[in-house]
PDB file of C-alpha atoms in Angstrom:
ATOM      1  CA  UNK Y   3     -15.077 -38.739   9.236  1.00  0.00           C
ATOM      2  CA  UNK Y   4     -16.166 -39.420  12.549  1.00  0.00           C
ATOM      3  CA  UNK Y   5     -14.381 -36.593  13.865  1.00  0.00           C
ATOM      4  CA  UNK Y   6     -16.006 -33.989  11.093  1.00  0.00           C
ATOM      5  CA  UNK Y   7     -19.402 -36.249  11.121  1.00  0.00           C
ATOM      6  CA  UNK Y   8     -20.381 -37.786  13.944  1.00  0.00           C
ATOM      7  CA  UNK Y   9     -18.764 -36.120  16.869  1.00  0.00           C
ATOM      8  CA  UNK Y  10     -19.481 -32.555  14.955  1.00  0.00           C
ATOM      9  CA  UNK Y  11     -22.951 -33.916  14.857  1.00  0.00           C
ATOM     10  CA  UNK Y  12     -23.532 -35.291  18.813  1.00  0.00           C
ATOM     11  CA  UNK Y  13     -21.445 -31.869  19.874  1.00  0.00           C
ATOM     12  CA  UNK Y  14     -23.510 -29.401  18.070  1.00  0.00           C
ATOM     13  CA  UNK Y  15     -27.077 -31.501  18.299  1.00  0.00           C
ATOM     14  CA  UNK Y  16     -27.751 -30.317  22.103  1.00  0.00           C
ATOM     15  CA  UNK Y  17     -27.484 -26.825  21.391  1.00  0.00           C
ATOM     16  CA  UNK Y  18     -30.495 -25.211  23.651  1.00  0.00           C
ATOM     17  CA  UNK Y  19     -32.904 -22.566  22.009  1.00  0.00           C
ATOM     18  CA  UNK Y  20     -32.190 -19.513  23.222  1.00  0.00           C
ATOM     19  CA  UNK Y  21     -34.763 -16.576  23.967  1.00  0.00           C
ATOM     20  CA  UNK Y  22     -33.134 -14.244  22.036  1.00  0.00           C
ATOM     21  CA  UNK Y  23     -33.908 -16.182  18.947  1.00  0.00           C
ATOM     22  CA  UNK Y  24     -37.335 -15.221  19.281  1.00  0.00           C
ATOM     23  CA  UNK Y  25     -36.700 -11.779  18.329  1.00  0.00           C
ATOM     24  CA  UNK Y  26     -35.190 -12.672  14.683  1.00  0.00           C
ATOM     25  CA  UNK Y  27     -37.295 -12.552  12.044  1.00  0.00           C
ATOM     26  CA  UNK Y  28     -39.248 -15.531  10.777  1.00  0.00           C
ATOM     27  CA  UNK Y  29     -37.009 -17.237   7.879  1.00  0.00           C
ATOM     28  CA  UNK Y  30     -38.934 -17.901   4.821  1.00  0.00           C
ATOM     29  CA  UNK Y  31     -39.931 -21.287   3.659  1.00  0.00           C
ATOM     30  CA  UNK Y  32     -38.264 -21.055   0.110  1.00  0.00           C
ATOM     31  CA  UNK Y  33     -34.994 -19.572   1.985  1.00  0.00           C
ATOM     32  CA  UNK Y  34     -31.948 -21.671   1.634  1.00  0.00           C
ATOM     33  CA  UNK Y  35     -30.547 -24.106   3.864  1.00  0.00           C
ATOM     34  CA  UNK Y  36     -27.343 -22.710   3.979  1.00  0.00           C
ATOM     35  CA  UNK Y  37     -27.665 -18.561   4.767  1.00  0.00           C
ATOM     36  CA  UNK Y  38     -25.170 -16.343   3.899  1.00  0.00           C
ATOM     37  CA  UNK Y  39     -23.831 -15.880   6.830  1.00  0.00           C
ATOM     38  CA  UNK Y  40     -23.170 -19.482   6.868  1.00  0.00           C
ATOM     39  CA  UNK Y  41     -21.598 -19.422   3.760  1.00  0.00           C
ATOM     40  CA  UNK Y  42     -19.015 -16.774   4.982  1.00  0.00           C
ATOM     41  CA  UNK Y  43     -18.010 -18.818   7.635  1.00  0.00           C
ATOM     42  CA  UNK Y  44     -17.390 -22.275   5.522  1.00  0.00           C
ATOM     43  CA  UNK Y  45     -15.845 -19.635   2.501  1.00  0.00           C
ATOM     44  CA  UNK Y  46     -13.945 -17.933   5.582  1.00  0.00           C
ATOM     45  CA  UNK Y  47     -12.673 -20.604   7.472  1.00  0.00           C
ATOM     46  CA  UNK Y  48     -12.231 -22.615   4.510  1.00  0.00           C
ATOM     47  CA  UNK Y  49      -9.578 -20.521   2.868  1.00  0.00           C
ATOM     48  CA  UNK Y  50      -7.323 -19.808   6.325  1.00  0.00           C
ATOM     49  CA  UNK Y  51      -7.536 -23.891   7.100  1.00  0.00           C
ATOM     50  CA  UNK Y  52      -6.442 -24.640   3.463  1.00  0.00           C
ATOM     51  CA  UNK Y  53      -3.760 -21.627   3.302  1.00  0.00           C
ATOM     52  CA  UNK Y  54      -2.525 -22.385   6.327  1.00  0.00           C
ATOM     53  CA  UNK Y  55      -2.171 -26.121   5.541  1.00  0.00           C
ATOM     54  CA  UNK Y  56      -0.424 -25.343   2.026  1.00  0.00           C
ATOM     55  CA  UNK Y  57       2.197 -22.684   3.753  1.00  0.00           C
ATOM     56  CA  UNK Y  58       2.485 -25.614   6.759  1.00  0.00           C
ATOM     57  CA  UNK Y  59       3.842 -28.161   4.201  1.00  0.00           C
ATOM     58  CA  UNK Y  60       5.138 -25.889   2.037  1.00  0.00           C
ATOM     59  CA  UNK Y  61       7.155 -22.930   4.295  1.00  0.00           C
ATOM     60  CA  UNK Y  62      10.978 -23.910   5.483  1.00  0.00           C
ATOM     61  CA  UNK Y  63       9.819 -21.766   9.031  1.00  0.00           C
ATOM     62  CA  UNK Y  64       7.291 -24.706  10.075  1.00  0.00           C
ATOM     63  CA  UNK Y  65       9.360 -27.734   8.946  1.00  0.00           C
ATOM     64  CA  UNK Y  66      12.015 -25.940  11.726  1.00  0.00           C
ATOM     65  CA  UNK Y  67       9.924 -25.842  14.466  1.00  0.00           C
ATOM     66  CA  UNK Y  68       9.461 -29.780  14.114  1.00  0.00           C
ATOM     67  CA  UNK Y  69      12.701 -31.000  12.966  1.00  0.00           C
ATOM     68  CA  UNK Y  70      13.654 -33.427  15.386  1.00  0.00           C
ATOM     69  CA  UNK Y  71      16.958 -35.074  14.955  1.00  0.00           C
ATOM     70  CA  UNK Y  72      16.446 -38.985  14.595  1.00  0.00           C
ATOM     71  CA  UNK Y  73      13.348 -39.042  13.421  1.00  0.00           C
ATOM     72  CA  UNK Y  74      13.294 -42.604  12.436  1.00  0.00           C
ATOM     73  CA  UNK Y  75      15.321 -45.700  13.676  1.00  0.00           C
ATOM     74  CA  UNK Y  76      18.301 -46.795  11.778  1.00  0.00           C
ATOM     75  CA  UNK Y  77      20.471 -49.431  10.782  1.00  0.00           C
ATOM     76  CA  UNK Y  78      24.252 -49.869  11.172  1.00  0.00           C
ATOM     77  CA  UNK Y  79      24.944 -48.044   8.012  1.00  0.00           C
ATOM     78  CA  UNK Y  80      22.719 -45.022   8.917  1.00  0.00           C
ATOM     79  CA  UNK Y  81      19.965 -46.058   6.253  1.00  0.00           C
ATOM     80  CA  UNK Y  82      16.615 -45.604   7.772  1.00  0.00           C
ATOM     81  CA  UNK Y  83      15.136 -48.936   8.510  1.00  0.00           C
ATOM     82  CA  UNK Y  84      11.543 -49.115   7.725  1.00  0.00           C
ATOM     83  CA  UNK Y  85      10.183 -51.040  10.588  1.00  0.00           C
ATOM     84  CA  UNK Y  86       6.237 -51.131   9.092  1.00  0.00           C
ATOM     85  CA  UNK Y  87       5.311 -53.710   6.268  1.00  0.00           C
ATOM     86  CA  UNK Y  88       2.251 -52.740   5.508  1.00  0.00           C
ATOM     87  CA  UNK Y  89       3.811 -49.207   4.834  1.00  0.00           C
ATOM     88  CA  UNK Y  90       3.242 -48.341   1.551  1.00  0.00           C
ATOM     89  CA  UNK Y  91       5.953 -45.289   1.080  1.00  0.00           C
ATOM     90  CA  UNK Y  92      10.014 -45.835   2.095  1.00  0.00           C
ATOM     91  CA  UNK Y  93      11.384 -43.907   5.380  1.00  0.00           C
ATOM     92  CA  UNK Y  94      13.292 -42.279   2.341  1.00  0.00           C
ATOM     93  CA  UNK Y  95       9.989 -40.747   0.878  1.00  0.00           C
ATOM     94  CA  UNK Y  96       8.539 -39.660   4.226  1.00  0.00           C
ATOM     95  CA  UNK Y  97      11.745 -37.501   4.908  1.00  0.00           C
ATOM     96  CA  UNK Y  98      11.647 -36.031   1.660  1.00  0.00           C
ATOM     97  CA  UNK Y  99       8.352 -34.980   2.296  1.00  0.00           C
ATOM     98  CA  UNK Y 100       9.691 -33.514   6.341  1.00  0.00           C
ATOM     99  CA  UNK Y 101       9.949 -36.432   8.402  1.00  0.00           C
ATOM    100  CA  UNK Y 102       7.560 -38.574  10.406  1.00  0.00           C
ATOM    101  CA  UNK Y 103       7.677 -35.996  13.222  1.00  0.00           C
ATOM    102  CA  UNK Y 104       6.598 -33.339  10.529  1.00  0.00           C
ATOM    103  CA  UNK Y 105       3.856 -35.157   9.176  1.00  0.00           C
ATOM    104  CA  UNK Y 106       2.390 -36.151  12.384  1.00  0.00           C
ATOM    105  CA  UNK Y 107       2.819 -32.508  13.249  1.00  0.00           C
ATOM    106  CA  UNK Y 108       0.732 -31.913  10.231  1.00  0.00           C
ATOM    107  CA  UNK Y 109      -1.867 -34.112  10.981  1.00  0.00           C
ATOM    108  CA  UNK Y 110      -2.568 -32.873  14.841  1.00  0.00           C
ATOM    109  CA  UNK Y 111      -2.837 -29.580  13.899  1.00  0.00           C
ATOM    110  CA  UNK Y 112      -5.218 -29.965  10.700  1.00  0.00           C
ATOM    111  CA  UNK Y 113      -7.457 -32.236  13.051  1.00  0.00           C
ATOM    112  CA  UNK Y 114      -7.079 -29.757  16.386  1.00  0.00           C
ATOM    113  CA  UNK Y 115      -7.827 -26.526  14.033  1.00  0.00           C
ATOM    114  CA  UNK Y 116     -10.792 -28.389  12.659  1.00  0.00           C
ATOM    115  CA  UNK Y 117     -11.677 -28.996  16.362  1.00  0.00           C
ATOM    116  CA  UNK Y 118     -11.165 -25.671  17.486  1.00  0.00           C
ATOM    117  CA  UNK Y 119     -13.233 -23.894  14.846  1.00  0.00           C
ATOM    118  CA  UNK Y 120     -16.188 -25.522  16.197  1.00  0.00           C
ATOM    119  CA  UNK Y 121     -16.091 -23.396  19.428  1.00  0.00           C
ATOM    120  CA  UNK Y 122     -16.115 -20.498  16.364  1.00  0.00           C
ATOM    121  CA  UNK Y 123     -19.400 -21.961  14.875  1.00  0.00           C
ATOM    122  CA  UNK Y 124     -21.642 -22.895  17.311  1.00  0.00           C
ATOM    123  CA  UNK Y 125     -21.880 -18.859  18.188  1.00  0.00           C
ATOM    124  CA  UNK Y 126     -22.566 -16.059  16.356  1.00  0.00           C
ATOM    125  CA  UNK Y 127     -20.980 -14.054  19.289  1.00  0.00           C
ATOM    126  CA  UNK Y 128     -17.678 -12.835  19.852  1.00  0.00           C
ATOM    127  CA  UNK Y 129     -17.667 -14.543  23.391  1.00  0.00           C
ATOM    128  CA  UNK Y 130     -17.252 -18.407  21.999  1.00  0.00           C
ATOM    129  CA  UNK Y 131     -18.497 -19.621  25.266  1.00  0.00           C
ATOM    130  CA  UNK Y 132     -21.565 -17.794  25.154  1.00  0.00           C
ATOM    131  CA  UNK Y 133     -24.324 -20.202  26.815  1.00  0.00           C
ATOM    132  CA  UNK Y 134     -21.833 -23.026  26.620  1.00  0.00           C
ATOM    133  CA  UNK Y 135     -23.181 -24.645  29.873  1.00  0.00           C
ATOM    134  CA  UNK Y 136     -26.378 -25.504  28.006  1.00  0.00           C
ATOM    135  CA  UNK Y 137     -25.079 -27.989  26.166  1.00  0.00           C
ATOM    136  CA  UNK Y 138     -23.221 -30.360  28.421  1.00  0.00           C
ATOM    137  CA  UNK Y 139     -22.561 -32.957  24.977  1.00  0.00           C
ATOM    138  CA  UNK Y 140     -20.245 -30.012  23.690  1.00  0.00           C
ATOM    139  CA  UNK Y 141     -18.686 -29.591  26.549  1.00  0.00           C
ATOM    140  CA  UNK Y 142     -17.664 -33.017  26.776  1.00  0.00           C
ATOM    141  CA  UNK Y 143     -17.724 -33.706  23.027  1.00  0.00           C
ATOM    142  CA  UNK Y 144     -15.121 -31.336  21.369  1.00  0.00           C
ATOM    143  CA  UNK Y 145     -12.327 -32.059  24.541  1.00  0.00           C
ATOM    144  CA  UNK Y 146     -12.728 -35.696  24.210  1.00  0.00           C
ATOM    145  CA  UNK Y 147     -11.757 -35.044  20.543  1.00  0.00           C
ATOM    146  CA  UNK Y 148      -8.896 -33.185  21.926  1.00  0.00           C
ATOM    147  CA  UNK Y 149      -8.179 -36.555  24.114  1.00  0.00           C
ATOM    148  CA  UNK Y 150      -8.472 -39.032  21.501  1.00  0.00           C
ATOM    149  CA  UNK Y 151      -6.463 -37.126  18.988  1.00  0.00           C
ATOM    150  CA  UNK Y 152      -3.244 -37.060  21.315  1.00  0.00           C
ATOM    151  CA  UNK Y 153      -4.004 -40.693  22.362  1.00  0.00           C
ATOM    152  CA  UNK Y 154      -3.852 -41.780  18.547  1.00  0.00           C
ATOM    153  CA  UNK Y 155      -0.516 -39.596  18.055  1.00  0.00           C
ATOM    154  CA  UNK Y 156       1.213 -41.305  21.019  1.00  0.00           C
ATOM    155  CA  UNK Y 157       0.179 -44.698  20.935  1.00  0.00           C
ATOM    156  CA  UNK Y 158      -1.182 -44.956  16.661  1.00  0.00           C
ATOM    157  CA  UNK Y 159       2.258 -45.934  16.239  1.00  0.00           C
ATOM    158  CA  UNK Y 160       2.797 -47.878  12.471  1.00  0.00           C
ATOM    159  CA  UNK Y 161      -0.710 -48.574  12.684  1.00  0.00           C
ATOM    160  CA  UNK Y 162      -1.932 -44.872  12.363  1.00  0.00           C
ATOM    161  CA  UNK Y 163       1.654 -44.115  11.005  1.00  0.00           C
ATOM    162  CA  UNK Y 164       2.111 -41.453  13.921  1.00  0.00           C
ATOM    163  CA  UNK Y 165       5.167 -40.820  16.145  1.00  0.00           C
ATOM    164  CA  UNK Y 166       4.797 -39.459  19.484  1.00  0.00           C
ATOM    165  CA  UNK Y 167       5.513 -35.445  19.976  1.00  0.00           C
ATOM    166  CA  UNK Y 168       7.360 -33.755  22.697  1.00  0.00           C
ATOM    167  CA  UNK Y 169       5.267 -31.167  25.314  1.00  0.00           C
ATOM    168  CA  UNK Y 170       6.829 -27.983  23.199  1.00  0.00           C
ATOM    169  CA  UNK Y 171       5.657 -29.900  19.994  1.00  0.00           C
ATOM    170  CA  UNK Y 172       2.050 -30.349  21.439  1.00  0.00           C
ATOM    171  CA  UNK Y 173       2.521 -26.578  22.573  1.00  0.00           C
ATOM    172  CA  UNK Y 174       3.107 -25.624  18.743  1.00  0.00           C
ATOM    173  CA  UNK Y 175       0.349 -27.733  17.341  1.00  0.00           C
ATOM    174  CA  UNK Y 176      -2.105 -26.144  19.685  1.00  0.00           C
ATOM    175  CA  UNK Y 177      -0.745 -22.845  19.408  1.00  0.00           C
ATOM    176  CA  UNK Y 178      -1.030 -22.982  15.377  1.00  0.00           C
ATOM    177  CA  UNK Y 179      -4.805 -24.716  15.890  1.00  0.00           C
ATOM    178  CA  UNK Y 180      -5.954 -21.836  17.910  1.00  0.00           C
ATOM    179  CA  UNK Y 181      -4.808 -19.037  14.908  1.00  0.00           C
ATOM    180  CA  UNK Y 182      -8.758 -20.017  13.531  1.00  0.00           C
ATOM    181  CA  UNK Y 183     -10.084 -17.821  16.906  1.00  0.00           C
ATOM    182  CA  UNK Y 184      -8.850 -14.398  15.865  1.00  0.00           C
ATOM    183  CA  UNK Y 185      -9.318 -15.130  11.973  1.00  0.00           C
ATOM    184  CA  UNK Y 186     -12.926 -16.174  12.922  1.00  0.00           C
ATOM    185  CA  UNK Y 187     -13.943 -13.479  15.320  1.00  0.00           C
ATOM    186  CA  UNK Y 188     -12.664 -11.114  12.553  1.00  0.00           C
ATOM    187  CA  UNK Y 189     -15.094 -12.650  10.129  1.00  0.00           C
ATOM    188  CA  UNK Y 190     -17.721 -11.790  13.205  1.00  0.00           C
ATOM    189  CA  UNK Y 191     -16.816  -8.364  13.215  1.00  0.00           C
ATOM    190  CA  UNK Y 192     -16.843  -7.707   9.561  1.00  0.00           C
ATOM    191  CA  UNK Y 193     -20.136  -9.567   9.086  1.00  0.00           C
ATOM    192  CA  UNK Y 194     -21.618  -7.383  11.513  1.00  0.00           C
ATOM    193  CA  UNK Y 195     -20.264  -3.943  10.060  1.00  0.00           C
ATOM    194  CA  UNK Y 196     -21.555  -5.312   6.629  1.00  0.00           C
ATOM    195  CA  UNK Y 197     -24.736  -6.804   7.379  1.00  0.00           C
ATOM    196  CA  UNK Y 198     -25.207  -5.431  11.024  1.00  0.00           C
ATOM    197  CA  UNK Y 199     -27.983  -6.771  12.994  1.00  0.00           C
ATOM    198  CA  UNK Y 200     -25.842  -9.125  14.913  1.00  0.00           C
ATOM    199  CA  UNK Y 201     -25.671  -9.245  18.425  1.00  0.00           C
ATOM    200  CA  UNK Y 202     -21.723  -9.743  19.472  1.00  0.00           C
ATOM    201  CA  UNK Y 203     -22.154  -9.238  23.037  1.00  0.00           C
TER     202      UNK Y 203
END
């Protein structure tokens, strides 16, 4: 929530007016909040962040790239020893479901994607950094984000029920989170054949 809410909310609130606004068309009062070309980018977006989240848990290729022998501590008689109380599911069940490494894994790049996207929504250009310097809170907003999510992986420990990852881990997770630029910019460019009037420069 305060990630999707709040910081979405103080990042994308200093956006500047731009003078080439004042060239659209005057939107009329009974028009919708939402326009369409809104819609296709929640519709869009929505569908590769919940595909690619289904295939992530789902797909033998990703639980490879972050299985990390000795995932969890263990006792003398190699049973995984659950060292968090207030746990409420055995080290058993977590690696059935991939491992702690896995799930944090999981839970970077669902938050980074998420993160990323919003360099994809604050433009209607292909050029995500288009008059970026107006609005120094995004600038400083979405990294921090960036910041506080690796902070919470490496040090959330049992509280956050995180592990930390390695550099070529935190290489994969932002490598997958950045796969919403090119799906996004794709959206742009069909948009524009479909509707046209949109300025990608």
């Amino acid at each position: 929530g305060i990630v999707m809410d709040t910081f979405a909310a103080l990042a994308f609130g200093g956006e500047g007016a731009l003078r080439r606004y004042m060239n659209e068309r005057p939107i009329r009062r009974e028009a919708p909040i939402i326009s369409p070309r809104m819609w296709s980018s929640i519709v869009w977006n929505g569908l590769f962040i919940a595909g690619f989240s289904i295939a992530f848990l789902t797909n033998d290729y990703f639980h490879g790239v972050f299985d990390r022998e000795h995932s969890f501590p263990h006792v003398a008689d190699g049973t995984p020893h659950n060292d968090d109380p207030a746990s409420s599911e055995s080290h058993h069940e977590i690696a059935h479901q991939g491992g702690s490494v896995f799930l944090t894994a999981f839970f970077c790049v669902f938050l980074c994607m998420c993160a990323t996207n919003a360099f994809n929504v604050r433009t209607t250009r292909l050029n995500l950094l288009d008059n970026i310097s107006s609005n120094v809170g995004f600038a400083i907003i979405i990294p921090l984000i960036f910041v506080v999510q690796i902070c919470f992986t490496e040090f959330g420990g049992s509280l956050l029920r995180t592990v930390p990852l390695t550099l070529s881990e935190w290489q994969w997770v932002l490598g997958f989170s950045a796969l919403i630029i090119p799906w996004d910019l794709t959206r742009k460019v069909l948009v524009a054949a479909v509707w046209g009037g949109a300025d990608l420069d």
